[in-house]
Short mmCIF file of C-alpha atoms in Angstrom, two decimals:
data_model
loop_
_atom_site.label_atom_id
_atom_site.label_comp_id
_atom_site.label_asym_id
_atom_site.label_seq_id
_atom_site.Cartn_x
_atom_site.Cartn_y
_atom_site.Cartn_z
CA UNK A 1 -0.89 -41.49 -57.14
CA UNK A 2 -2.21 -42.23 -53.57
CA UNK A 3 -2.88 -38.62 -53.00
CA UNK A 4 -5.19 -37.98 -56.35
CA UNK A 5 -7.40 -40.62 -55.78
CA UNK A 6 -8.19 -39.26 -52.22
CA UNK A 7 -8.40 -36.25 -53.32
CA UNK A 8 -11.60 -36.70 -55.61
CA UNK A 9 -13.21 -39.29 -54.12
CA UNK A 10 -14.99 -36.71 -51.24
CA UNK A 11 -15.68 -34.72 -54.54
CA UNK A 12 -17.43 -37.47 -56.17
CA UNK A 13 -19.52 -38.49 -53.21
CA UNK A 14 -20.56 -35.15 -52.76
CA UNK A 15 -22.13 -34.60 -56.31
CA UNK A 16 -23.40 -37.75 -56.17
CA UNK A 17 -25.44 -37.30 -52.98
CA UNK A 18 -26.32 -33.61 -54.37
CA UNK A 19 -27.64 -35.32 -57.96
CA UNK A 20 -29.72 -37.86 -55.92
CA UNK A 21 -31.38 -35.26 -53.67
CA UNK A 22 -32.43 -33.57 -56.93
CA UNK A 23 -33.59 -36.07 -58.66
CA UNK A 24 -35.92 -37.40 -55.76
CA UNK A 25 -37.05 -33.54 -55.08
CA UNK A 26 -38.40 -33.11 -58.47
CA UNK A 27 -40.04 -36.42 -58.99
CA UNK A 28 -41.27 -36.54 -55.48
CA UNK A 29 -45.63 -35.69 -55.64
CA UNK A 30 -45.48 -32.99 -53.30
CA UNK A 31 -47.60 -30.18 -53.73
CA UNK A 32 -51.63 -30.14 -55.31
CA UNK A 33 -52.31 -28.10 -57.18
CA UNK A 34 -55.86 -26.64 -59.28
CA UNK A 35 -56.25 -26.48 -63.01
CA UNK A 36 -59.69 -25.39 -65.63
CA UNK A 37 -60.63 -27.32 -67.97
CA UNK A 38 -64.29 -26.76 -70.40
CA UNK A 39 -66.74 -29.04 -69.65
CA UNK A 40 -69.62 -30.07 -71.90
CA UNK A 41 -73.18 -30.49 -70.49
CA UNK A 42 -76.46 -31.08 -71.66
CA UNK A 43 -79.20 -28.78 -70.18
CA UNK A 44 -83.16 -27.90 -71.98
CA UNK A 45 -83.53 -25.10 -73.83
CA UNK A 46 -87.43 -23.83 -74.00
CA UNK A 47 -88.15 -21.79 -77.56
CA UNK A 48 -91.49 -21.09 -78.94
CA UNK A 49 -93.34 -22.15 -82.33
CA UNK A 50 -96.25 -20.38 -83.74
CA UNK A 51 -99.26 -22.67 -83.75
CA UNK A 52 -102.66 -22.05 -85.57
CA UNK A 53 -106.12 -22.74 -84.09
CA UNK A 54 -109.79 -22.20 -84.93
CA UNK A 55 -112.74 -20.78 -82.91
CA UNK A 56 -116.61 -20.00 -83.19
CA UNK A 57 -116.83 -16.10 -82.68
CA UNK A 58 -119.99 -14.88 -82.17
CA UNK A 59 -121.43 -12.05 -84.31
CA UNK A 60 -124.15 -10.12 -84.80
CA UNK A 61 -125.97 -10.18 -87.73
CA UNK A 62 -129.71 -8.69 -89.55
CA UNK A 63 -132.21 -11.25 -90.49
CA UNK A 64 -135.16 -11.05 -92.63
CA UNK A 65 -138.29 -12.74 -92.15
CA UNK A 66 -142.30 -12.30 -92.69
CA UNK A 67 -145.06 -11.77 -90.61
CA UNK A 68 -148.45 -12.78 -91.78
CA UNK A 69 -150.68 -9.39 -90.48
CA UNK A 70 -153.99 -8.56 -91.18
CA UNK A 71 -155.16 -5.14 -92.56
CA UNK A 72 -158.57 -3.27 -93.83
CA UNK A 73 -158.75 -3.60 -97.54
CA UNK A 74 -161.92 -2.08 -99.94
CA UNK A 75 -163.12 -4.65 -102.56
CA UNK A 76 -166.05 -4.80 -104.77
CA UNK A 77 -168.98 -6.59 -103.94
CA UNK A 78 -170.34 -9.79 -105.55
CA UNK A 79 -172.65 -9.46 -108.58
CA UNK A 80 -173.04 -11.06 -111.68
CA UNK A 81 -174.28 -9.93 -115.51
CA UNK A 82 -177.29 -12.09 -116.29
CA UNK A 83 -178.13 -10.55 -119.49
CA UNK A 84 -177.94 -7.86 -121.61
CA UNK A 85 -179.52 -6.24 -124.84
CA UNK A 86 -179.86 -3.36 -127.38
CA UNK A 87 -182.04 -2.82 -130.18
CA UNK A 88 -183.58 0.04 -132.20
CA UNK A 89 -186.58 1.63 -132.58
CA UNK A 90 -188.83 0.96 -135.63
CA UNK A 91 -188.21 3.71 -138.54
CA UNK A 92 -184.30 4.52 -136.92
CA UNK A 93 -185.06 7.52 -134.56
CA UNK A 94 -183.67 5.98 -131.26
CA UNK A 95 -182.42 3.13 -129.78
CA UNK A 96 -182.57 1.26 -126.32
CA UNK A 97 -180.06 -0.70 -124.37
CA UNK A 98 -180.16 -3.02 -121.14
CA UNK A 99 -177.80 -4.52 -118.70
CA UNK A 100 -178.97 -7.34 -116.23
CA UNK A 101 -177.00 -7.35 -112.81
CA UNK A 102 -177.82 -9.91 -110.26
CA UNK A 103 -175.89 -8.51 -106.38
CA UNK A 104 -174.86 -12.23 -105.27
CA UNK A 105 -173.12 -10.86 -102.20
CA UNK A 106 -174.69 -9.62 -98.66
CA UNK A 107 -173.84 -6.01 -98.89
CA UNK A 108 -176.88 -3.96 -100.66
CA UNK A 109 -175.33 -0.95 -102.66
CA UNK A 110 -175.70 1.03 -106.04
CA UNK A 111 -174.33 -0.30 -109.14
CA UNK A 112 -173.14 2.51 -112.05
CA UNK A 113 -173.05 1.53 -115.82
CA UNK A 114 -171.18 3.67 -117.92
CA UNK A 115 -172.13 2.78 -121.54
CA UNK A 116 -170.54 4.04 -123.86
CA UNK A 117 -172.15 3.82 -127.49
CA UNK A 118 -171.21 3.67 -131.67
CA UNK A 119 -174.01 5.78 -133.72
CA UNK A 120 -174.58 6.12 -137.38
CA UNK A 121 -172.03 7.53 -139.17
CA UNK A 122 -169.23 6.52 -136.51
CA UNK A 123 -170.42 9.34 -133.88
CA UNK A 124 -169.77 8.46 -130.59
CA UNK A 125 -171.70 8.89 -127.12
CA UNK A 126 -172.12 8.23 -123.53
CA UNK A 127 -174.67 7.89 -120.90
CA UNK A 128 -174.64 6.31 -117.53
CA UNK A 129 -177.34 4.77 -115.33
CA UNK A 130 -176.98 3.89 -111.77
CA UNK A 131 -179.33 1.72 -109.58
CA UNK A 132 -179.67 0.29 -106.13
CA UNK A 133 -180.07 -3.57 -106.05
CA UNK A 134 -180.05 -5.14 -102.12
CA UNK A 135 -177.97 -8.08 -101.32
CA UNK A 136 -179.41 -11.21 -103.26
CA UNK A 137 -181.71 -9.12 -105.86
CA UNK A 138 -181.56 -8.63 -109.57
CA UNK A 139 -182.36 -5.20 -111.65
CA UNK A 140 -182.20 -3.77 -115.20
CA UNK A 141 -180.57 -1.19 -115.77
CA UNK A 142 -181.81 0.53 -119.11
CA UNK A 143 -180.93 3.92 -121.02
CA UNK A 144 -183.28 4.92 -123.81
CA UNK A 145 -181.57 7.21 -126.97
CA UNK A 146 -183.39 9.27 -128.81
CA UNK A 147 -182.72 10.92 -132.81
CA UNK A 148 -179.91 8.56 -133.73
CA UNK A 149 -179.75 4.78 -134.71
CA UNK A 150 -177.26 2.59 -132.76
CA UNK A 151 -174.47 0.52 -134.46
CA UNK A 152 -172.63 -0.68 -131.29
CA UNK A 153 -172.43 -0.39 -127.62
CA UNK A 154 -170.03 -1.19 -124.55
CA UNK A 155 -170.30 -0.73 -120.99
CA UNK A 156 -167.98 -0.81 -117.86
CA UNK A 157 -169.62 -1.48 -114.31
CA UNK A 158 -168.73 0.06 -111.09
CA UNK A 159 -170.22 -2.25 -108.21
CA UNK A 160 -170.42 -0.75 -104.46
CA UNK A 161 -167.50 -2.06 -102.11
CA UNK A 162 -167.34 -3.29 -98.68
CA UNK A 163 -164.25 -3.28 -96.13
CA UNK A 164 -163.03 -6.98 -95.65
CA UNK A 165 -160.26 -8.17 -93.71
CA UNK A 166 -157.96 -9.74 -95.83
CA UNK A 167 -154.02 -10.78 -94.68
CA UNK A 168 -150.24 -10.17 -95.85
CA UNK A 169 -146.60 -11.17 -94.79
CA UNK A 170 -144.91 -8.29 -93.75
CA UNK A 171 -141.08 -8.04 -94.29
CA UNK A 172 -139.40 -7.43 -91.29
CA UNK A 173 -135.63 -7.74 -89.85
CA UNK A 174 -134.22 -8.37 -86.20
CA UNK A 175 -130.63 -8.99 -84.87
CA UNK A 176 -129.65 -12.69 -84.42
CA UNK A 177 -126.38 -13.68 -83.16
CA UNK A 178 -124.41 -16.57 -85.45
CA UNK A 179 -121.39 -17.79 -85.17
CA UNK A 180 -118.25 -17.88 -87.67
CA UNK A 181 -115.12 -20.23 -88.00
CA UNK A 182 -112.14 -17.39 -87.36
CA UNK A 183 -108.19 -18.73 -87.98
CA UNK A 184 -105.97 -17.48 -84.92
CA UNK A 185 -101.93 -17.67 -83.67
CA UNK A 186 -100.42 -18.30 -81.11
CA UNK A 187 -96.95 -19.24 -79.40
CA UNK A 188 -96.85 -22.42 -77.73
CA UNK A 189 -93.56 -23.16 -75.50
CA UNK A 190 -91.47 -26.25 -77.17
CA UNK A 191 -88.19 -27.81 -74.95
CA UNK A 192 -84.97 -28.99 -76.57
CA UNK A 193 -82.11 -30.70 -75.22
CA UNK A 194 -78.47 -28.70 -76.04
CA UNK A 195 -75.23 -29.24 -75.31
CA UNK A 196 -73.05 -26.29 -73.47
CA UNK A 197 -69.72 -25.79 -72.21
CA UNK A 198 -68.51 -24.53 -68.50
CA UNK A 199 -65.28 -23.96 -66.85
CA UNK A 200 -64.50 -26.76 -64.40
CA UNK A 201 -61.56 -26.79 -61.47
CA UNK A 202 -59.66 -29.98 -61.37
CA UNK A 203 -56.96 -31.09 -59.05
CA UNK A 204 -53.93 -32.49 -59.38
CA UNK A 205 -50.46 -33.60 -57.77
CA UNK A 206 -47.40 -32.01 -59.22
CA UNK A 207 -43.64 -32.66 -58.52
CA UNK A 208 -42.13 -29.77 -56.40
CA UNK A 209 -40.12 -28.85 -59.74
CA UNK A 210 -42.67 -28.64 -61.68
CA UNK A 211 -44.74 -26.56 -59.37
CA UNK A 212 -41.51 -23.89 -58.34
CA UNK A 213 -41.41 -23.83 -62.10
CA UNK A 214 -45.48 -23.23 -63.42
CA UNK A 215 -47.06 -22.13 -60.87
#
């Protein structure tokens, strides 16, 4: 019996000292090593939005307006009719006819009467008298008829004229500038905060075992 038990005991201190050796090698921090991990960050982001505006543009644009001008015109002068007759002759063999013009203006010219005249038995006729009458002077202007009776009579007058200067608004256009209200776009630069994600390199102590076995 004496010789088993010193037999095994070397044995038994041997794989005891061998199992403790181990033991402290793996658990024993030893070596650092690096490792990734993701890593969330915030960072700003610029994006644009489309914005709308107004603005006064200029533009070019026709306008009417008047111009009060003077210009030559012809007119008639200034007279008035101060009386006026016709009758016939005794018996029916003719007739006579006047016309009373007074020239109230301070041109002088000839005056024309056109009469124009109803006989018996509906015949018609004409006959015209002119006469000067000077500015501010009256005349008669007569027309005898002879071999018919008169019924009825009209007359038209033609006075003389004079140049006067007499005024008008003119229509004209030019180019004004004005200005219009016009709607635009544009991109205007906005920031935003958003979250990312980057590889990061850590450190860390590992057991000798653990290292000769991962890495």
């Amino acid at each position: 019996m004496e010789e088993v038990i010193i037999r095994w005991k070397p044995l038994a201190i041997g794989l005891g000292s061998a199992l403790a050796f181990l033991l402290v090698f793996s658990l024993a921090p030893v070596q650092v090593v690096s490792y990734t991990v993701s890593e969330e960050y915030p960072t700003t982001e610029t994006y644009y939005v489309t914005e709308d505006y107004t603005v006064e543009e200029p533009y070019v644009d026709t306008e009417t307006y008047y111009e009060t001008e003077p210009y030559e015109e012809t007119v008639p002068i200034d007279y008035l009719v101060t009386g006026e007759e016709g009758y016939n002759y005794f018996g029916g063999e003719g007739f006579y006819v006047r016309v009373d013009i007074k020239n109230t203006d301070s041109i002088s010219g000839t005056f024309t009467i056109v009469f124009d005249f109803t006989l018996e038995r509906g015949v018609k006729d004409t006959e015209t008298k002119s006469k000067y009458i000077a500015a501010g002077d009256e005349e008669k202007l007569t027309v005898s008829y002879h071999g018919a009776a008169l019924r009825s009579f009209t007359y038209s007058i033609t006075p003389p004229t004079k140049t006067v200067t007499a005024y008008r608004d003119v229509e004209k256009t030019r180019e004004v500038i004005k200005y219009q209200t016009v709607t635009k776009s544009r991109y205007v630069p906005e920031e935003r905060t958003i979250w990312k994600t980057r590889p990061v390199t850590r450190w860390k102590r590992v057991p000798m075992l653990e290292y000769l076995r991962s890495y």
